[in-house]
CSV table of C-alpha atoms in Angstrom, one decimal:
chain,number,residue,atom,x,y,z
A,253,UNK,CA,-0.2,-0.1,0.1
A,254,UNK,CA,2.7,2.4,0.4
A,255,UNK,CA,4.3,2.0,-2.2
A,256,UNK,CA,1.4,2.3,-4.1
A,257,UNK,CA,1.3,5.3,-3.0
A,258,UNK,CA,5.1,6.1,-3.4
A,259,UNK,CA,4.4,6.2,-7.0
A,260,UNK,CA,1.6,7.8,-7.1
A,261,UNK,CA,2.6,11.2,-5.4
A,262,UNK,CA,5.8,11.9,-7.8
A,263,UNK,CA,3.1,11.4,-10.7
A,264,UNK,CA,0.5,13.8,-9.0
A,265,UNK,CA,3.5,16.4,-8.1
A,266,UNK,CA,4.1,16.0,-12.4
A,267,UNK,CA,0.1,16.9,-12.9
A,268,UNK,CA,0.4,19.7,-10.3
A,269,UNK,CA,3.2,21.5,-12.1
A,270,UNK,CA,1.0,21.4,-15.7
A,271,UNK,CA,-0.4,24.7,-16.6
A,272,UNK,CA,1.8,27.8,-18.4
A,273,UNK,CA,1.4,25.6,-22.1
A,274,UNK,CA,-2.7,25.3,-21.2
A,275,UNK,CA,-2.9,29.3,-20.1
A,276,UNK,CA,-0.7,30.2,-23.5
A,277,UNK,CA,-2.7,27.3,-25.6
A,278,UNK,CA,-5.8,29.7,-24.8
A,279,UNK,CA,-4.4,32.3,-27.1
A,280,UNK,CA,-4.8,29.6,-29.7
A,281,UNK,CA,-8.0,29.6,-29.9
A,282,UNK,CA,-9.0,33.0,-29.9
A,283,UNK,CA,-11.8,34.6,-31.5
A,284,UNK,CA,-9.8,35.9,-34.6
A,285,UNK,CA,-9.4,32.1,-34.4
A,286,UNK,CA,-13.2,31.8,-34.9
A,287,UNK,CA,-13.4,33.8,-37.5
A,288,UNK,CA,-10.5,32.9,-40.1
A,289,UNK,CA,-11.8,29.4,-39.3
A,290,UNK,CA,-15.5,28.9,-40.3
A,291,UNK,CA,-14.6,31.6,-43.2
A,292,UNK,CA,-12.3,29.3,-44.4
A,293,UNK,CA,-14.9,26.1,-44.1
A,294,UNK,CA,-17.7,28.1,-45.1
A,295,UNK,CA,-16.0,29.2,-48.4
A,296,UNK,CA,-13.2,26.0,-49.0
A,297,UNK,CA,-14.9,23.0,-47.2
A,298,UNK,CA,-12.4,20.8,-45.8
A,299,UNK,CA,-9.4,22.0,-48.2
A,300,UNK,CA,-7.4,23.6,-45.9
A,301,UNK,CA,-7.5,21.8,-42.9
A,302,UNK,CA,-3.5,21.4,-44.2
A,303,UNK,CA,-3.2,24.4,-42.8
A,304,UNK,CA,-4.3,23.8,-39.4
A,305,UNK,CA,-3.3,20.8,-38.9
A,306,UNK,CA,0.5,22.5,-40.1
A,307,UNK,CA,0.1,25.4,-37.8
A,308,UNK,CA,-1.0,23.2,-34.8
A,309,UNK,CA,2.9,21.1,-35.1
A,310,UNK,CA,4.7,24.5,-35.8
A,311,UNK,CA,3.0,26.0,-33.0
A,312,UNK,CA,4.3,23.6,-30.1
A,313,UNK,CA,7.4,23.3,-31.7
A,314,UNK,CA,7.9,26.9,-30.7
A,315,UNK,CA,5.6,27.4,-27.8
A,316,UNK,CA,8.5,24.1,-26.0
A,317,UNK,CA,11.1,26.0,-27.2
A,318,UNK,CA,9.7,29.5,-26.2
A,319,UNK,CA,9.0,27.6,-22.3
A,320,UNK,CA,11.8,25.9,-22.2
A,321,UNK,CA,13.8,29.4,-22.8
A,322,UNK,CA,12.0,30.5,-20.2
A,323,UNK,CA,13.4,27.8,-17.4
A,324,UNK,CA,17.2,26.9,-18.9
A,325,UNK,CA,17.5,31.0,-18.5
A,326,UNK,CA,15.6,32.3,-15.5
A,327,UNK,CA,15.1,35.7,-18.3
A,328,UNK,CA,11.6,35.8,-20.7
A,329,UNK,CA,12.7,36.1,-24.1
A,330,UNK,CA,12.3,39.6,-24.6
A,331,UNK,CA,13.9,40.7,-21.6
A,332,UNK,CA,16.6,38.7,-23.1
A,333,UNK,CA,16.1,40.7,-26.3
A,334,UNK,CA,16.3,44.0,-24.1
A,335,UNK,CA,20.5,42.7,-23.3
A,336,UNK,CA,21.6,42.3,-26.4
A,337,UNK,CA,19.5,45.0,-28.5
A,338,UNK,CA,20.6,48.6,-29.2
A,339,UNK,CA,18.7,51.5,-27.4
A,340,UNK,CA,16.9,52.3,-30.6
A,341,UNK,CA,16.4,48.9,-32.1
A,342,UNK,CA,15.5,47.6,-28.5
A,343,UNK,CA,12.5,50.7,-29.0
A,344,UNK,CA,12.0,49.5,-32.6
A,345,UNK,CA,11.4,45.9,-31.6
A,346,UNK,CA,9.0,46.8,-28.9
A,347,UNK,CA,7.0,48.9,-31.0
A,348,UNK,CA,6.3,46.0,-33.5
A,349,UNK,CA,5.7,43.6,-30.7
A,350,UNK,CA,3.0,46.0,-29.2
A,351,UNK,CA,1.4,46.2,-32.6
A,352,UNK,CA,1.0,42.8,-33.1
A,353,UNK,CA,-0.1,42.6,-29.3
A,354,UNK,CA,-2.8,45.3,-29.9
A,355,UNK,CA,-3.8,43.6,-33.1
A,356,UNK,CA,-4.7,40.5,-30.7
A,357,UNK,CA,-6.2,41.9,-28.5
A,358,UNK,CA,-8.4,44.3,-31.3
A,359,UNK,CA,-9.2,40.7,-32.2
A,360,UNK,CA,-10.5,39.3,-28.8
A,361,UNK,CA,-12.6,42.3,-27.1
A,362,UNK,CA,-14.6,42.3,-30.4
A,363,UNK,CA,-15.0,38.7,-30.5
A,364,UNK,CA,-16.0,38.6,-27.4
A,365,UNK,CA,-18.7,41.5,-28.2
A,366,UNK,CA,-20.2,39.2,-31.2
A,367,UNK,CA,-20.0,36.8,-28.3
A,368,UNK,CA,-23.0,39.0,-25.7
A,369,UNK,CA,-24.6,40.3,-29.0
A,370,UNK,CA,-25.7,37.1,-29.9
A,371,UNK,CA,-26.4,35.9,-26.0
A,372,UNK,CA,-28.1,38.7,-24.9
A,373,UNK,CA,-28.1,41.3,-27.9
A,374,UNK,CA,-25.9,44.1,-26.1
A,375,UNK,CA,-24.8,46.8,-28.6
A,376,UNK,CA,-21.2,45.3,-29.6
A,377,UNK,CA,-19.4,49.1,-28.4
A,378,UNK,CA,-21.3,48.3,-24.5
A,379,UNK,CA,-20.0,44.5,-25.5
A,380,UNK,CA,-16.5,45.7,-25.7
A,381,UNK,CA,-16.5,47.5,-22.7
A,382,UNK,CA,-17.8,44.6,-20.1
A,383,UNK,CA,-15.6,42.3,-22.4
A,384,UNK,CA,-13.0,44.8,-20.9
A,385,UNK,CA,-14.2,45.4,-17.7
A,386,UNK,CA,-14.4,41.4,-17.3
A,387,UNK,CA,-11.1,40.8,-17.9
A,388,UNK,CA,-9.8,43.5,-16.3
A,389,UNK,CA,-10.8,42.2,-13.0
A,390,UNK,CA,-9.1,38.6,-14.6
A,391,UNK,CA,-5.8,40.6,-14.6
A,392,UNK,CA,-6.5,41.9,-11.1
A,393,UNK,CA,-6.7,38.5,-9.9
A,394,UNK,CA,-3.6,37.6,-11.0
A,395,UNK,CA,-2.2,40.7,-9.6
A,396,UNK,CA,-3.3,39.9,-6.5
A,397,UNK,CA,-3.6,36.1,-5.9
A,398,UNK,CA,-0.8,35.3,-7.9
A,399,UNK,CA,-0.1,32.6,-11.2
A,400,UNK,CA,-1.9,29.3,-10.0
A,401,UNK,CA,-5.2,31.3,-9.4
A,402,UNK,CA,-5.1,33.1,-13.0
A,403,UNK,CA,-4.6,30.0,-14.8
A,404,UNK,CA,-6.8,28.0,-13.0
A,405,UNK,CA,-9.7,30.3,-14.2
A,406,UNK,CA,-8.2,30.6,-18.0
A,407,UNK,CA,-7.9,27.0,-17.8
A,408,UNK,CA,-11.3,26.7,-17.1
A,409,UNK,CA,-12.4,29.0,-20.1
A,410,UNK,CA,-10.7,26.6,-22.0
A,411,UNK,CA,-12.5,23.9,-21.3
A,412,UNK,CA,-15.8,26.1,-22.2
A,413,UNK,CA,-14.4,27.5,-25.4
A,414,UNK,CA,-13.2,23.3,-26.2
A,415,UNK,CA,-16.8,22.1,-26.0
A,416,UNK,CA,-18.5,25.3,-26.8
A,417,UNK,CA,-16.6,24.5,-30.5
A,418,UNK,CA,-16.7,21.1,-30.8
A,419,UNK,CA,-20.1,20.0,-29.8
A,420,UNK,CA,-22.0,20.3,-33.3
A,421,UNK,CA,-19.7,18.2,-34.4
A,422,UNK,CA,-21.4,15.7,-32.6
A,423,UNK,CA,-24.9,16.5,-34.4
A,424,UNK,CA,-23.8,16.2,-37.3
A,425,UNK,CA,-20.5,14.3,-38.4
A,426,UNK,CA,-18.1,15.2,-40.7
A,427,UNK,CA,-16.7,12.6,-43.9
A,428,UNK,CA,-14.0,11.1,-42.0
A,429,UNK,CA,-12.7,11.0,-46.8
A,430,UNK,CA,-12.8,14.5,-47.0
A,431,UNK,CA,-10.6,15.1,-44.0
A,432,UNK,CA,-8.1,13.1,-45.2
A,433,UNK,CA,-8.1,14.9,-48.4
A,434,UNK,CA,-8.0,18.4,-46.6
A,435,UNK,CA,-4.5,17.0,-44.9
A,436,UNK,CA,-3.0,17.3,-48.9
A,437,UNK,CA,-0.9,20.3,-49.4
A,438,UNK,CA,-2.7,22.8,-52.0
A,439,UNK,CA,-4.8,26.4,-52.5
A,440,UNK,CA,-7.5,27.5,-54.6
A,441,UNK,CA,-7.3,30.7,-56.1
A,442,UNK,CA,-5.5,34.1,-53.7
A,443,UNK,CA,-9.1,34.4,-51.6
A,444,UNK,CA,-7.4,30.6,-49.8
A,445,UNK,CA,-3.5,32.3,-48.9
A,446,UNK,CA,-4.8,35.1,-48.1
A,447,UNK,CA,-7.2,32.7,-45.5
A,448,UNK,CA,-3.9,30.4,-44.9
A,449,UNK,CA,-2.0,33.4,-43.5
A,450,UNK,CA,-5.0,34.3,-41.7
A,451,UNK,CA,-5.3,31.2,-39.7
A,452,UNK,CA,-1.5,30.7,-39.7
A,453,UNK,CA,-1.9,34.6,-37.7
A,454,UNK,CA,-4.1,32.6,-35.8
A,455,UNK,CA,-2.8,30.0,-34.6
A,456,UNK,CA,1.6,30.8,-34.3
A,457,UNK,CA,0.3,34.0,-32.1
A,458,UNK,CA,3.2,35.9,-31.8
A,459,UNK,CA,2.1,37.1,-28.4
A,460,UNK,CA,2.3,33.7,-27.1
A,461,UNK,CA,5.7,33.2,-27.8
A,462,UNK,CA,7.2,36.1,-26.1
A,463,UNK,CA,4.8,35.8,-23.0
A,464,UNK,CA,5.2,31.7,-22.8
A,465,UNK,CA,8.7,31.9,-21.3
A,466,UNK,CA,7.3,34.6,-19.1
A,467,UNK,CA,4.5,31.8,-18.1
A,468,UNK,CA,7.2,29.0,-17.5
A,469,UNK,CA,9.7,30.7,-15.9
A,470,UNK,CA,7.2,32.4,-13.6
A,471,UNK,CA,5.2,29.1,-12.7
A,472,UNK,CA,8.7,27.0,-11.6
A,473,UNK,CA,11.6,29.9,-11.6
A,474,UNK,CA,15.2,28.8,-13.2
A,475,UNK,CA,16.0,25.1,-13.4
A,476,UNK,CA,19.2,25.5,-10.7
A,477,UNK,CA,20.4,21.7,-11.6
A,478,UNK,CA,20.6,19.0,-14.0
A,479,UNK,CA,17.9,17.1,-12.7
A,480,UNK,CA,15.9,19.9,-11.9
A,481,UNK,CA,15.7,20.9,-15.8
A,482,UNK,CA,15.5,17.4,-16.8
A,483,UNK,CA,12.2,16.6,-15.1
A,484,UNK,CA,10.8,20.6,-15.5
A,485,UNK,CA,11.5,20.5,-19.3
A,486,UNK,CA,9.8,17.0,-19.4
A,487,UNK,CA,7.2,18.3,-17.3
A,488,UNK,CA,6.7,21.0,-20.4
A,489,UNK,CA,7.2,18.8,-23.2
A,490,UNK,CA,3.9,17.3,-21.7
A,491,UNK,CA,1.8,20.4,-21.1
A,492,UNK,CA,2.8,21.8,-24.7
A,493,UNK,CA,1.3,18.2,-26.8
A,494,UNK,CA,-1.7,18.6,-24.2
A,495,UNK,CA,-2.9,21.9,-24.7
A,496,UNK,CA,-1.5,22.5,-28.2
A,497,UNK,CA,-3.4,19.4,-28.4
A,498,UNK,CA,-6.5,20.2,-27.2
A,499,UNK,CA,-5.9,24.3,-29.5
A,500,UNK,CA,-5.4,22.3,-31.9
A,501,UNK,CA,-9.0,19.5,-31.8
A,502,UNK,CA,-10.7,23.1,-31.6
A,503,UNK,CA,-9.3,24.3,-34.6
A,504,UNK,CA,-9.6,21.9,-36.9
A,505,UNK,CA,-12.9,21.4,-34.8
A,506,UNK,CA,-14.8,24.5,-36.1
A,507,UNK,CA,-12.9,24.3,-39.6
A,508,UNK,CA,-15.1,20.9,-40.3
A,509,UNK,CA,-18.3,22.7,-38.3
A,510,UNK,CA,-17.9,25.6,-40.9
A,511,UNK,CA,-17.3,22.8,-44.5
A,512,UNK,CA,-20.4,20.4,-43.0
A,513,UNK,CA,-23.1,22.8,-42.2
A,514,UNK,CA,-22.2,26.6,-43.5
A,515,UNK,CA,-20.8,25.4,-47.0
A,516,UNK,CA,-22.5,26.9,-50.1
A,517,UNK,CA,-24.8,28.5,-47.6
A,518,UNK,CA,-25.8,32.1,-47.1
A,519,UNK,CA,-24.8,35.0,-45.3
A,520,UNK,CA,-22.3,33.1,-43.7
A,521,UNK,CA,-19.3,35.5,-44.1
A,522,UNK,CA,-19.7,37.0,-40.8
A,523,UNK,CA,-19.7,35.5,-37.3
A,524,UNK,CA,-23.2,36.2,-36.5
A,525,UNK,CA,-24.4,34.8,-39.6
A,526,UNK,CA,-22.5,30.8,-39.0
A,527,UNK,CA,-24.1,31.2,-35.5
A,528,UNK,CA,-27.5,31.6,-37.4
A,529,UNK,CA,-27.1,29.5,-39.5
A,530,UNK,CA,-24.9,26.2,-37.2
A,531,UNK,CA,-28.4,27.0,-35.0
A,532,UNK,CA,-30.8,26.2,-37.9
A,533,UNK,CA,-28.4,23.0,-39.1
A,534,UNK,CA,-27.9,22.0,-35.9
A,535,UNK,CA,-30.3,23.2,-33.6
A,536,UNK,CA,-30.4,26.3,-30.7
A,537,UNK,CA,-29.1,24.8,-28.2
A,538,UNK,CA,-25.2,24.3,-30.0
A,539,UNK,CA,-26.1,27.2,-31.4
A,540,UNK,CA,-25.9,28.5,-27.6
A,541,UNK,CA,-23.4,26.1,-26.7
A,542,UNK,CA,-21.0,28.4,-29.3
A,543,UNK,CA,-22.2,31.2,-28.4
A,544,UNK,CA,-20.4,30.3,-24.9
A,545,UNK,CA,-17.5,29.1,-26.1
A,546,UNK,CA,-17.4,32.4,-28.4
A,547,UNK,CA,-17.5,34.5,-25.1
A,548,UNK,CA,-15.1,32.3,-23.5
A,549,UNK,CA,-12.3,32.3,-25.8
A,550,UNK,CA,-13.5,36.7,-26.0
A,551,UNK,CA,-12.5,36.9,-21.7
A,552,UNK,CA,-9.7,34.4,-22.0
A,553,UNK,CA,-7.5,35.3,-24.5
A,554,UNK,CA,-7.8,39.4,-23.9
A,555,UNK,CA,-6.4,38.8,-20.6
A,556,UNK,CA,-3.8,36.7,-21.6
A,557,UNK,CA,-3.1,39.1,-24.6
A,558,UNK,CA,-3.1,42.0,-21.5
A,559,UNK,CA,-0.8,39.3,-19.6
A,560,UNK,CA,1.7,39.5,-23.1
A,561,UNK,CA,1.9,43.1,-23.8
A,562,UNK,CA,2.6,43.5,-20.2
A,563,UNK,CA,5.8,41.2,-20.6
A,564,UNK,CA,7.0,42.4,-24.1
A,565,UNK,CA,7.5,46.4,-22.3
A,566,UNK,CA,9.2,45.3,-19.0
A,567,UNK,CA,11.8,43.2,-20.9
A,568,UNK,CA,12.5,45.6,-23.7
A,569,UNK,CA,11.5,49.0,-21.8
A,570,UNK,CA,11.9,48.2,-18.1
A,571,UNK,CA,8.7,49.4,-17.7
A,572,UNK,CA,6.1,48.8,-16.0
A,573,UNK,CA,2.7,50.4,-16.6
A,574,UNK,CA,-0.3,50.1,-13.7
A,575,UNK,CA,-1.8,47.1,-15.3
A,576,UNK,CA,-5.3,48.6,-15.3
A,577,UNK,CA,-3.4,51.6,-17.4
A,578,UNK,CA,-2.3,49.1,-20.3
A,579,UNK,CA,-5.7,47.5,-20.2
A,580,UNK,CA,-7.5,51.2,-20.8
A,581,UNK,CA,-5.3,51.8,-23.7
A,582,UNK,CA,-5.5,48.8,-25.1
A,583,UNK,CA,-9.1,48.8,-25.0
A,584,UNK,CA,-9.2,52.0,-27.3
A,585,UNK,CA,-8.7,50.4,-30.7
A,586,UNK,CA,-11.7,47.3,-30.6
A,587,UNK,CA,-13.6,50.4,-29.3
A,588,UNK,CA,-13.5,52.4,-32.2
A,589,UNK,CA,-14.1,50.4,-34.6
A,590,UNK,CA,-17.2,49.0,-32.7
A,591,UNK,CA,-18.1,52.2,-32.4
A,592,UNK,CA,-17.3,53.0,-35.8
A,593,UNK,CA,-19.7,50.4,-37.4
A,594,UNK,CA,-16.4,48.3,-38.9
A,595,UNK,CA,-17.3,44.8,-40.3
A,596,UNK,CA,-16.2,42.9,-37.0
A,597,UNK,CA,-15.8,39.6,-38.5
A,598,UNK,CA,-13.9,41.2,-41.2
A,599,UNK,CA,-12.0,43.1,-38.7
A,600,UNK,CA,-11.0,39.5,-36.8
A,601,UNK,CA,-9.8,38.2,-40.4
A,602,UNK,CA,-7.3,41.3,-41.3
A,603,UNK,CA,-6.6,41.5,-37.6
A,604,UNK,CA,-5.2,37.7,-37.7
A,605,UNK,CA,-3.7,38.8,-41.5
A,606,UNK,CA,-1.4,41.3,-39.9
A,607,UNK,CA,-0.9,38.8,-36.9
A,608,UNK,CA,1.2,36.5,-39.3
A,609,UNK,CA,3.3,38.9,-40.8
A,610,UNK,CA,4.6,39.5,-36.7
A,611,UNK,CA,5.3,35.8,-36.5
A,612,UNK,CA,8.9,36.6,-38.3
A,613,UNK,CA,10.4,38.8,-36.3
A,614,UNK,CA,9.3,36.8,-32.6
A,615,UNK,CA,10.8,33.5,-34.5
A,616,UNK,CA,13.8,34.2,-36.2
A,617,UNK,CA,15.5,35.6,-32.0
A,618,UNK,CA,13.5,32.7,-30.5
A,619,UNK,CA,16.0,30.4,-32.9
A,620,UNK,CA,18.8,32.1,-32.3
A,621,UNK,CA,19.3,32.4,-28.5
A,622,UNK,CA,17.6,28.6,-28.1
A,623,UNK,CA,20.5,27.9,-30.5
A,624,UNK,CA,23.2,29.7,-28.5
A,625,UNK,CA,25.4,27.4,-25.6
A,626,UNK,CA,26.1,31.3,-24.7
A,627,UNK,CA,22.1,31.0,-23.2
A,628,UNK,CA,21.3,27.7,-23.1
A,629,UNK,CA,24.0,25.5,-22.2
A,630,UNK,CA,23.7,21.8,-22.4
A,631,UNK,CA,20.3,22.4,-23.9
A,632,UNK,CA,20.6,24.3,-26.8
A,633,UNK,CA,19.3,23.0,-30.2
A,634,UNK,CA,20.3,20.1,-31.5
A,635,UNK,CA,20.7,19.4,-35.2
A,636,UNK,CA,17.6,18.5,-36.0
A,637,UNK,CA,15.6,21.4,-33.9
A,638,UNK,CA,17.7,23.7,-35.6
A,639,UNK,CA,17.2,23.1,-39.3
A,640,UNK,CA,12.8,22.7,-38.3
A,641,UNK,CA,13.2,25.5,-36.7
A,642,UNK,CA,14.7,27.0,-40.3
A,643,UNK,CA,12.7,25.6,-42.3
A,644,UNK,CA,10.0,26.9,-40.5
A,645,UNK,CA,10.7,30.5,-40.1
A,646,UNK,CA,11.5,30.7,-44.1
A,647,UNK,CA,8.0,28.9,-45.2
A,648,UNK,CA,6.4,31.9,-43.3
A,649,UNK,CA,8.3,34.4,-44.6
A,650,UNK,CA,7.4,32.9,-48.7
A,651,UNK,CA,3.5,32.4,-47.1
A,652,UNK,CA,3.2,36.5,-45.8
A,653,UNK,CA,5.7,37.9,-49.6
A,654,UNK,CA,2.8,35.6,-51.6
A,655,UNK,CA,0.1,37.7,-49.4
A,656,UNK,CA,1.4,40.8,-50.2
A,657,UNK,CA,2.0,39.3,-54.2
A,658,UNK,CA,-1.3,37.9,-54.5
A,659,UNK,CA,-2.8,41.0,-53.0
A,660,UNK,CA,-1.3,44.1,-54.8
A,661,UNK,CA,-1.8,41.7,-57.7
A,662,UNK,CA,-5.2,41.9,-56.9
């Protein structure tokens, strides 16, 4: 009996160490993902399944590298960059990183506002204010009570998101053969390339790359001994696989939901229209669960986005501003867009395209830092990981260049 308890305790302790990747993963199922994935499925059916699968595999590798950087060095990625860049370059890098974080926040607040409109009929502008206020409360909780309670709330919201966006697949399952065909890499015109870039920007999130090093470091501290490093890195791998596995299932599930129920259906080019079509096809219960999932997505992801913005500023500028002031400032662009009556789904998709252009600025420094033995010691990347990350960077840059060319040429 004693032996059995003894063998269970290390496993239980290991489970308690999970969490940072699950918080980072909320960035991968935010309202921007909803807009991009529903649009992709409604317009192109199963065509772009391969984009989401590839993006999720990329995200898993990248997020583990960010967490490993924080655990091995005891520093966040923005802190390490801040120490290495000259003042002018450091400020320029901070500016683009903050713009990326702002684009993320834009999508999350708008998505939450849409959800409140669908659930309660609230005006979008008022919904944006409510989402901002709730996110302030979550951030205040993190500041007051620490990371663990914050993690629990965000993970709970992640569970709601997963149920909300996958439930419809059990009512009307997708075709297995069509899913397999969707795993074959291909495009269908410039519009599908634009959506692929949007999906990539929504799935491989630059601000999540920056913040995961902070989440892992803040939870575990620096791994001082070789045994500590081995143990924490093993737990972190499990954490990342579980978290990104959930995010991947949710993202693919959203696209399949649209491919099965929204293909060739009129007025599904917006989240509100897609919600109505889902209700018509699957019933009001599934539509309600979908809207609740969207709301949970907006509330959780905007809180994580603000956490990321604070990490970026503290690391690169060595400055901190009160969390409520930061939340208020980053809320303004979303409220302006909602107040002007801009199509919210269009704003979501474009924000994700913008995010895809920020990915190389996060990936290239991460690659250089985790390859550097002076930074990582014996945990520096080996040949295969160096090669894989290098290919990822090249593919992202090529996709973005293709996107620019196709957009300009029409």
